[in-house]
PDB file of C-alpha atoms in Angstrom:
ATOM      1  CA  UNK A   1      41.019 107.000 110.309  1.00 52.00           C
ATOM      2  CA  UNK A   2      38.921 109.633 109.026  1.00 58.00           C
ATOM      3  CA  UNK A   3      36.034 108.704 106.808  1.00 86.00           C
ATOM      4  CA  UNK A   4      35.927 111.979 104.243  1.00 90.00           C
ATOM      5  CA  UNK A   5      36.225 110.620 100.477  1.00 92.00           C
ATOM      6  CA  UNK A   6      37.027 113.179  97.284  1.00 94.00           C
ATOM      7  CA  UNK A   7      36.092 111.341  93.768  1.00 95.00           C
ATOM      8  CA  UNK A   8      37.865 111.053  91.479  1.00 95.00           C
ATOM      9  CA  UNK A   9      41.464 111.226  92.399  1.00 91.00           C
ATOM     10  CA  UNK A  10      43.159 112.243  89.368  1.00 92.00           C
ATOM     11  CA  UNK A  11      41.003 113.944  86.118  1.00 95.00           C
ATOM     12  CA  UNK A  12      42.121 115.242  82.751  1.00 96.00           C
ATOM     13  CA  UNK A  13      39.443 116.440  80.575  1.00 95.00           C
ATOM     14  CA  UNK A  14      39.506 119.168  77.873  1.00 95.00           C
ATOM     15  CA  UNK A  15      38.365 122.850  77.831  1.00 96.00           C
ATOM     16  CA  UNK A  16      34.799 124.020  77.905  1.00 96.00           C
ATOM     17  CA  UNK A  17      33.178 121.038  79.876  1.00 96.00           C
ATOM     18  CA  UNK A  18      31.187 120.316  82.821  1.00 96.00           C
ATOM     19  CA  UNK A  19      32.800 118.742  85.637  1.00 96.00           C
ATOM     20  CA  UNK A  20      31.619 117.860  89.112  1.00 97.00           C
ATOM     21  CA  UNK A  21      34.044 116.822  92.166  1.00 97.00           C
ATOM     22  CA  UNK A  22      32.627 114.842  94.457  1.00 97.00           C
ATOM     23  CA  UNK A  23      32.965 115.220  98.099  1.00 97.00           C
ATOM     24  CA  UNK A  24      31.486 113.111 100.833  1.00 97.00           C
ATOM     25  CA  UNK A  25      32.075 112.215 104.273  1.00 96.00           C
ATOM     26  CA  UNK A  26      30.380 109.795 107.092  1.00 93.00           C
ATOM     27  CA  UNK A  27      31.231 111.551 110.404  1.00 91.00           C
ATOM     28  CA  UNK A  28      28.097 113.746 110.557  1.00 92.00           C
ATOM     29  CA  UNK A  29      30.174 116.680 110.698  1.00 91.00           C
ATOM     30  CA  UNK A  30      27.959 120.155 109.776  1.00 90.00           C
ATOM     31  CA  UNK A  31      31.265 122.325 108.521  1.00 89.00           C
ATOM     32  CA  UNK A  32      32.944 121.295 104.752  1.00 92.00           C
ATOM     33  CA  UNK A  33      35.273 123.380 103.137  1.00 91.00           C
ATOM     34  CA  UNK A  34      36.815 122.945  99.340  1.00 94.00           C
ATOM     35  CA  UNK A  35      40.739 124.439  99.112  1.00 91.00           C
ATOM     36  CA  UNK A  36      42.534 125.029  96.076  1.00 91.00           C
ATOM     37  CA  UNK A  37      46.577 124.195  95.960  1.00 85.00           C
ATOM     38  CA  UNK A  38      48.907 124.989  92.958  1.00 84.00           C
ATOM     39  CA  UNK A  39      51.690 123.412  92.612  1.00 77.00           C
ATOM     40  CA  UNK A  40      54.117 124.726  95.429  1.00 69.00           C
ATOM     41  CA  UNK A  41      51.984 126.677  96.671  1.00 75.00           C
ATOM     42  CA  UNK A  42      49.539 127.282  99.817  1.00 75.00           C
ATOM     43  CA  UNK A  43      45.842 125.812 100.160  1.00 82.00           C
ATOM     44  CA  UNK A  44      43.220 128.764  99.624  1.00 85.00           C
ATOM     45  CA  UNK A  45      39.936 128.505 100.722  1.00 86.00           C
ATOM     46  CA  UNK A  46      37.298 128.715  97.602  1.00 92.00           C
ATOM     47  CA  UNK A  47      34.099 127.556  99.353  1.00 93.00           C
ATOM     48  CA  UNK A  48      32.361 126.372 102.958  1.00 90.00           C
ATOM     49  CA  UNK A  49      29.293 125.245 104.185  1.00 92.00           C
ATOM     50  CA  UNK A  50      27.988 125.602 108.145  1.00 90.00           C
ATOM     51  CA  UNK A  51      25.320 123.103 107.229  1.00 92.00           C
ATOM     52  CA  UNK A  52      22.263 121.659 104.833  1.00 95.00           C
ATOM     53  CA  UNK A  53      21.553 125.061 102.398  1.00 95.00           C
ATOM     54  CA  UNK A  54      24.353 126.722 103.425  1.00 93.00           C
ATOM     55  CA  UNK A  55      26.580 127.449 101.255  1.00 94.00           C
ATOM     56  CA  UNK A  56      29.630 130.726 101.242  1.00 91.00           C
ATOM     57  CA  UNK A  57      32.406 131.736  99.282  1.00 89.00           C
ATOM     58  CA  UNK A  58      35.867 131.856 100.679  1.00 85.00           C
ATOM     59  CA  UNK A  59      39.546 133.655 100.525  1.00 77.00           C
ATOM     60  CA  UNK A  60      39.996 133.143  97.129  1.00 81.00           C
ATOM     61  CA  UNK A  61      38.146 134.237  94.188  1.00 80.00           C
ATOM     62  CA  UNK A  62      36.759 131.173  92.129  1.00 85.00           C
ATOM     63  CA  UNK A  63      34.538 130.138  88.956  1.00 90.00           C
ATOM     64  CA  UNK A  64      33.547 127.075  90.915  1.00 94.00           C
ATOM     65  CA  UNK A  65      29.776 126.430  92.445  1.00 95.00           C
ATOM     66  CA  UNK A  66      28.774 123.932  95.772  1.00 97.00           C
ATOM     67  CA  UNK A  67      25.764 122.563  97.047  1.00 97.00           C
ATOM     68  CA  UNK A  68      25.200 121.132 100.073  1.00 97.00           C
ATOM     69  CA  UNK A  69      21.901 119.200  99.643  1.00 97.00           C
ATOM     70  CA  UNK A  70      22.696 116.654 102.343  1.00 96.00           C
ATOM     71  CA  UNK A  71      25.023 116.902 105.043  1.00 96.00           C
ATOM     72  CA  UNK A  72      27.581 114.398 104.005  1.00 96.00           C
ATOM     73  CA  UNK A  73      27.519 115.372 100.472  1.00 97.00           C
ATOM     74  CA  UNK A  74      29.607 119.046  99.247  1.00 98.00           C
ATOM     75  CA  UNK A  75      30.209 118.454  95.406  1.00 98.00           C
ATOM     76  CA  UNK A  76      31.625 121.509  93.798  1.00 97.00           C
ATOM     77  CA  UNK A  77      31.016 122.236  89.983  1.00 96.00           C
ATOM     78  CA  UNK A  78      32.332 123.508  87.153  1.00 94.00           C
ATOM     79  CA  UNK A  79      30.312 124.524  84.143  1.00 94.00           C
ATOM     80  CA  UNK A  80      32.838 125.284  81.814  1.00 95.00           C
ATOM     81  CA  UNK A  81      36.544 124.091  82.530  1.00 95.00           C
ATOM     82  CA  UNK A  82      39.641 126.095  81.671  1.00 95.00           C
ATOM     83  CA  UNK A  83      43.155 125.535  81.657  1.00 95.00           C
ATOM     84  CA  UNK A  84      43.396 128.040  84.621  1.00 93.00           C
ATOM     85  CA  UNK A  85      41.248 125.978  86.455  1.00 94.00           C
ATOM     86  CA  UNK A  86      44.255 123.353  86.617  1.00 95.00           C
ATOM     87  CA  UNK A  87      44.824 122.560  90.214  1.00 93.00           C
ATOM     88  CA  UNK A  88      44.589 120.272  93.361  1.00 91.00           C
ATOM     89  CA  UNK A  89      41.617 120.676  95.041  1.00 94.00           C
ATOM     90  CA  UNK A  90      41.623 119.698  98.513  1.00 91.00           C
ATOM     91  CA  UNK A  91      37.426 118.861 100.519  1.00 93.00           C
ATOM     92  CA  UNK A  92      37.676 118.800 104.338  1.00 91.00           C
ATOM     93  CA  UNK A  93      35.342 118.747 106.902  1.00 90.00           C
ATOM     94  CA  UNK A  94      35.047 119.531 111.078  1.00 84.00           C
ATOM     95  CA  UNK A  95      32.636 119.375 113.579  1.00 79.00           C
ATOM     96  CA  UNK A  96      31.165 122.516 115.264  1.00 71.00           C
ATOM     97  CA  UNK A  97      33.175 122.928 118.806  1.00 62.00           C
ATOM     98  CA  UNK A  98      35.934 121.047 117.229  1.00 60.00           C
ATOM     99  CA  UNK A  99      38.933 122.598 115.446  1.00 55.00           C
ATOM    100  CA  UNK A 100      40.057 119.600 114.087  1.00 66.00           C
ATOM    101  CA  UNK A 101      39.164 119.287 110.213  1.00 76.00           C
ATOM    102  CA  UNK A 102      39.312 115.347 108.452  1.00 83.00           C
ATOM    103  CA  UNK A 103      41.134 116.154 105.119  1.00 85.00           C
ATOM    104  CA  UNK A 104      40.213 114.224 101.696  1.00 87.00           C
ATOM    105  CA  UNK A 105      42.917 112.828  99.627  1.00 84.00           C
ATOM    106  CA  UNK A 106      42.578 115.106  97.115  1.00 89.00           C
ATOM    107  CA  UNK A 107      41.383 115.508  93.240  1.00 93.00           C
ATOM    108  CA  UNK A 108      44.273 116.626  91.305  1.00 92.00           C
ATOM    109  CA  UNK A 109      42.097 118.205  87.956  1.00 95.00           C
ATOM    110  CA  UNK A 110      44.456 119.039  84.519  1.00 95.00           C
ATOM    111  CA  UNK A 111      42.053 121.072  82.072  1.00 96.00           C
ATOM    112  CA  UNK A 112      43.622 120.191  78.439  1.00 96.00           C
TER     113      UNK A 112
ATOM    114  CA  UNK B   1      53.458 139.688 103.821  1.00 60.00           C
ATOM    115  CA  UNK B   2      51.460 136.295 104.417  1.00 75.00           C
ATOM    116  CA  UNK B   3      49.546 136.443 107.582  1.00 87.00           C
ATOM    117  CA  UNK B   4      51.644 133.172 108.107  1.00 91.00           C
ATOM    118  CA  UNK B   5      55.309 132.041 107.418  1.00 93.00           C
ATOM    119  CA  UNK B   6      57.322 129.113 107.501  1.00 94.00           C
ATOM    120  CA  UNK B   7      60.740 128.014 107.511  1.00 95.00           C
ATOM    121  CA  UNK B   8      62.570 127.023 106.254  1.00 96.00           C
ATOM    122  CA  UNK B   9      60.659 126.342 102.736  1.00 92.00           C
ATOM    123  CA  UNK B  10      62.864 123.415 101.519  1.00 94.00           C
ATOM    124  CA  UNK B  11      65.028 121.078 104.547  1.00 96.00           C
ATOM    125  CA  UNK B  12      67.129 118.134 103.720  1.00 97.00           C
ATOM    126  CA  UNK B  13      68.272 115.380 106.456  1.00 97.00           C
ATOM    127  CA  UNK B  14      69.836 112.476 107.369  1.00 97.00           C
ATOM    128  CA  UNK B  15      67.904 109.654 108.555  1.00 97.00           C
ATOM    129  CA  UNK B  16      68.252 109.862 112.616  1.00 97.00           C
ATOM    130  CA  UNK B  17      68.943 113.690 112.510  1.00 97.00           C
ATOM    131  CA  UNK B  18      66.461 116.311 114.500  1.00 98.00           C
ATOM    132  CA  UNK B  19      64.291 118.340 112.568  1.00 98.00           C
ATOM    133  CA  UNK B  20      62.504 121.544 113.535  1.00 98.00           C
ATOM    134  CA  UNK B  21      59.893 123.484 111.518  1.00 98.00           C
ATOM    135  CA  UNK B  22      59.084 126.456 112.081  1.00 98.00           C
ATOM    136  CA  UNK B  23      55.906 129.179 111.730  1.00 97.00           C
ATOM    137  CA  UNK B  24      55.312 132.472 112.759  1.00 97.00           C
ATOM    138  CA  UNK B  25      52.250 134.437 112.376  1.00 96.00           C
ATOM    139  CA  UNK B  26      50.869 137.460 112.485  1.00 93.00           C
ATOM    140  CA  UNK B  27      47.199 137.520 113.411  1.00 88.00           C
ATOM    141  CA  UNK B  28      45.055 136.978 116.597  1.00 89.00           C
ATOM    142  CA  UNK B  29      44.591 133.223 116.315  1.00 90.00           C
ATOM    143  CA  UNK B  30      41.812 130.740 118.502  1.00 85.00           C
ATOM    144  CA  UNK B  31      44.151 127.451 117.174  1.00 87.00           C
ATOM    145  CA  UNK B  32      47.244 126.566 115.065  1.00 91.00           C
ATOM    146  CA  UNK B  33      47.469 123.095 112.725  1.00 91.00           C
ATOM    147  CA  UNK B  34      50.466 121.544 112.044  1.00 93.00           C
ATOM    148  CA  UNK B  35      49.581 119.372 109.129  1.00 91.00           C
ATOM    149  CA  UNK B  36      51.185 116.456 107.039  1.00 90.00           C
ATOM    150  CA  UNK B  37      51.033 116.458 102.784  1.00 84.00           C
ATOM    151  CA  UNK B  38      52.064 113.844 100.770  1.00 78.00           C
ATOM    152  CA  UNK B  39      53.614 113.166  97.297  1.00 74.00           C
ATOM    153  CA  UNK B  40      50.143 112.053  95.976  1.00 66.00           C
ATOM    154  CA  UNK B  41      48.505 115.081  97.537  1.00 64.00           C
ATOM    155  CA  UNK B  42      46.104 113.554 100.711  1.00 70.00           C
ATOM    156  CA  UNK B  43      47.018 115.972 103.988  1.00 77.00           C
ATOM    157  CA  UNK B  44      46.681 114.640 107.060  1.00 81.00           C
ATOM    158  CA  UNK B  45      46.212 116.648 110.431  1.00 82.00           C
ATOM    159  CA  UNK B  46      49.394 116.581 112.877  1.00 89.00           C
ATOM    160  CA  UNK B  47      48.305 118.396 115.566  1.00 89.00           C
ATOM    161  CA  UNK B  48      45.850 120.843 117.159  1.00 87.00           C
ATOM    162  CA  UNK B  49      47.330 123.448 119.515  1.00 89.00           C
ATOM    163  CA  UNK B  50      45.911 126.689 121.168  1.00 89.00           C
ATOM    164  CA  UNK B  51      48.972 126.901 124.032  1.00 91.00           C
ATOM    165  CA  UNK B  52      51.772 124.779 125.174  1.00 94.00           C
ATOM    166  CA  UNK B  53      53.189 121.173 123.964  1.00 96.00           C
ATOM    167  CA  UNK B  54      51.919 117.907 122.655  1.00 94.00           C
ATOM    168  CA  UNK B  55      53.537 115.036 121.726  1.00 95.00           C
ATOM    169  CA  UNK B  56      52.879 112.162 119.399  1.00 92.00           C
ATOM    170  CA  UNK B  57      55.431 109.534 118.670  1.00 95.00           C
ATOM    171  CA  UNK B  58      58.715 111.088 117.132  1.00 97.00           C
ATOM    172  CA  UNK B  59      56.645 114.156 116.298  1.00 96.00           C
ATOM    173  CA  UNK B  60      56.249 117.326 119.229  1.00 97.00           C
ATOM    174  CA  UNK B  61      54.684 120.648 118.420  1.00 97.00           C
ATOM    175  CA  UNK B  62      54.834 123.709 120.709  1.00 97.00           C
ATOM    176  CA  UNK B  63      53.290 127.109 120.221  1.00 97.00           C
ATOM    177  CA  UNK B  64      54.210 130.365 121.998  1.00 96.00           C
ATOM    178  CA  UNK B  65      51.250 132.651 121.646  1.00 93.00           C
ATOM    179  CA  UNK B  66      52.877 135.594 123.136  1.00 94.00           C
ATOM    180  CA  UNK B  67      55.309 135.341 120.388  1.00 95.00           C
ATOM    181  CA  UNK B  68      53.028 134.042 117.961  1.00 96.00           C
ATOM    182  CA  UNK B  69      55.315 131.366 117.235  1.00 97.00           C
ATOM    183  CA  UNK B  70      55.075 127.212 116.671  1.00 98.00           C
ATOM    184  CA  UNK B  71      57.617 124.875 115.893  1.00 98.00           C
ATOM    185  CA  UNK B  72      57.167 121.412 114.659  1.00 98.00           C
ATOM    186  CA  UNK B  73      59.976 119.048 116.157  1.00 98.00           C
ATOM    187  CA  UNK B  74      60.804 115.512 114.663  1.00 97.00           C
ATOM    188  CA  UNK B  75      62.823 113.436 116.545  1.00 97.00           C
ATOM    189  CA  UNK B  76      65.604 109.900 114.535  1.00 96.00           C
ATOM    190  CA  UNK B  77      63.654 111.159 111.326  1.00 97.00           C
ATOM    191  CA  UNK B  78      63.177 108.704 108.748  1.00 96.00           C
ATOM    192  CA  UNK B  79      62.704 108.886 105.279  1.00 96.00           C
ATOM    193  CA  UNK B  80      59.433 108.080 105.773  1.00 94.00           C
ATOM    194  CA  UNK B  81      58.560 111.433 106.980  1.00 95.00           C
ATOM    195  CA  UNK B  82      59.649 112.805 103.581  1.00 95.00           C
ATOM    196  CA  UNK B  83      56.487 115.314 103.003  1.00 93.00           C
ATOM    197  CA  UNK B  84      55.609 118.634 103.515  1.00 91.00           C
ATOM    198  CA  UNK B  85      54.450 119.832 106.582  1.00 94.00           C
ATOM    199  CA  UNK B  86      52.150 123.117 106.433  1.00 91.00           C
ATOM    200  CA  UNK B  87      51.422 125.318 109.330  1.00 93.00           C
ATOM    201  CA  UNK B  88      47.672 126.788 109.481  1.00 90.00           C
ATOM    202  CA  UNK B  89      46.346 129.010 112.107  1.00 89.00           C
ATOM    203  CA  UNK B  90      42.303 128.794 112.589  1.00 82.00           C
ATOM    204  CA  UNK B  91      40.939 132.431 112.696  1.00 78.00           C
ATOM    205  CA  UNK B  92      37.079 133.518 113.703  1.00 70.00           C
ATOM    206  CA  UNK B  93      34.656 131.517 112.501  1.00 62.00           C
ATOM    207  CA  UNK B  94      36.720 128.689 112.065  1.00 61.00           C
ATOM    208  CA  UNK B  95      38.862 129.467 109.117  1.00 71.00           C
ATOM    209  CA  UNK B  96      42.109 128.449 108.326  1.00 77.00           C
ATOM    210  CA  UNK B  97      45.081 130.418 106.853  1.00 83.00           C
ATOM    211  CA  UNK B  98      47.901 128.027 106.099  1.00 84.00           C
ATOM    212  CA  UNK B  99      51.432 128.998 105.312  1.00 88.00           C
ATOM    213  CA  UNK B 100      52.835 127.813 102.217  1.00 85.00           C
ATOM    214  CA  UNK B 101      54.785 124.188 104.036  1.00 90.00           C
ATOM    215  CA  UNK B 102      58.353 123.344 103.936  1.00 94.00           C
ATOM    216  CA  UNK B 103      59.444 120.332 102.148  1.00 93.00           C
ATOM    217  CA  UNK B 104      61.324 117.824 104.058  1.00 96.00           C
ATOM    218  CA  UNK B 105      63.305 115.356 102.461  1.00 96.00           C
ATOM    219  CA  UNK B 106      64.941 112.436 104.624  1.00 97.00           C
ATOM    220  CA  UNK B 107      67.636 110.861 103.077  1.00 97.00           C
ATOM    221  CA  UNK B 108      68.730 107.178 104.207  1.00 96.00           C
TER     222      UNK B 108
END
């Protein structure tokens, strides 16, 4: 079972305001990674970490911010939500040597 | 073109039937995913493959890399394995490209 948690599942909140996802897991694992997934559509990657202070954008272009303060911990903000920033957004994590990535259930974000 | 594709997108069954997925892609690849999404969104990794076969339960995955080819194989599906399945091949450092899943539907 992995143990990689995304908080909260399912948010609605109106345009212009701050929102943080929350993304945490207890394996120890150095690599996270935050995808974005429309509706239909494929996961992109929007941001990964190799570690503590690391921190790198991915694939696809986003508005988004991470931190990685502590090594189980990869929130991702949002200063000022938008409509467009209505998605799924998908935190996983691996371990360095290991291909295999732990998925979180998801956050599934409407911006009204 | 996406650097990976899937068929078929959409696949309808009969409870007990065989079901193959599959992906073809078209970059130099260190691994390939086969990886399970449900309704409410949560994904959960099938498989991890860099050559041959593997086998778990009902479910078998094979990858050719010559061809740059992997199928998916379910064997007596059940509705229960209503989902979509995505594809993603691992690149250099680590990164994953998925194709864009196929929706299976079991039907009792």
């Amino acid at each position: 079972e992995a143990d990689i948690y995304q908080t909260p599942r399912y948010l609605v909140i109106g345009t212009g305001k701050k929102i943080t996802l929350e993304c945490s897991q207890t394996m120890g694992h150095d690599k996270m990674y935050w995808y974005q997934q429309d509706p239909g559509m494929e996961l992109h990657l929007i941001h990964y970490s190799y570690g503590v202070n690391s921190t790198e954008k991915g694939d696809l272009s986003s508005e988004s911010t991470v931190s990685r303060i502590r090594t189980e911990h990869f929130p991702l903000t949002l200063e000022s939500a938008r409509p467009s920033h209505t998605s799924q957004y998908l935190c996983a994590s691996s371990e360095w040597g290991r291909a295999e990535a732990f998925f979180g259930q998801g956050t599934r974000l409407t911006v009204v | 073109k996406n650097e990976v594709e899937q068929s078929p997108q959409n696949l309808t069954a009969q409870e007990g039937e065989f079901i193959t997925i599959n992906c073809s892609y078209s970059v130099g690849i260190s691994a390939l995913h086969w990886l399970q999404q449900h309704p409410g969104g949560g994904i959960v990794s099938l498989f991890m493959l860099s050559s041959g076969k593997k086998k778990h339960g009902r479910l078998i995955a094979t990858i050719n890399i010559q061809e740059k080819h992997s199928s998916l194989h379910i064997t007596a599906s059940h509705p229960r394995d209503s989902a979509v399945y995505i594809c993603a091949v691992e690149t250099s450092g680590s990164r994953l490209t998925f194709g864009e899943g196929t929706q299976l539907t079991v039907n009792p």
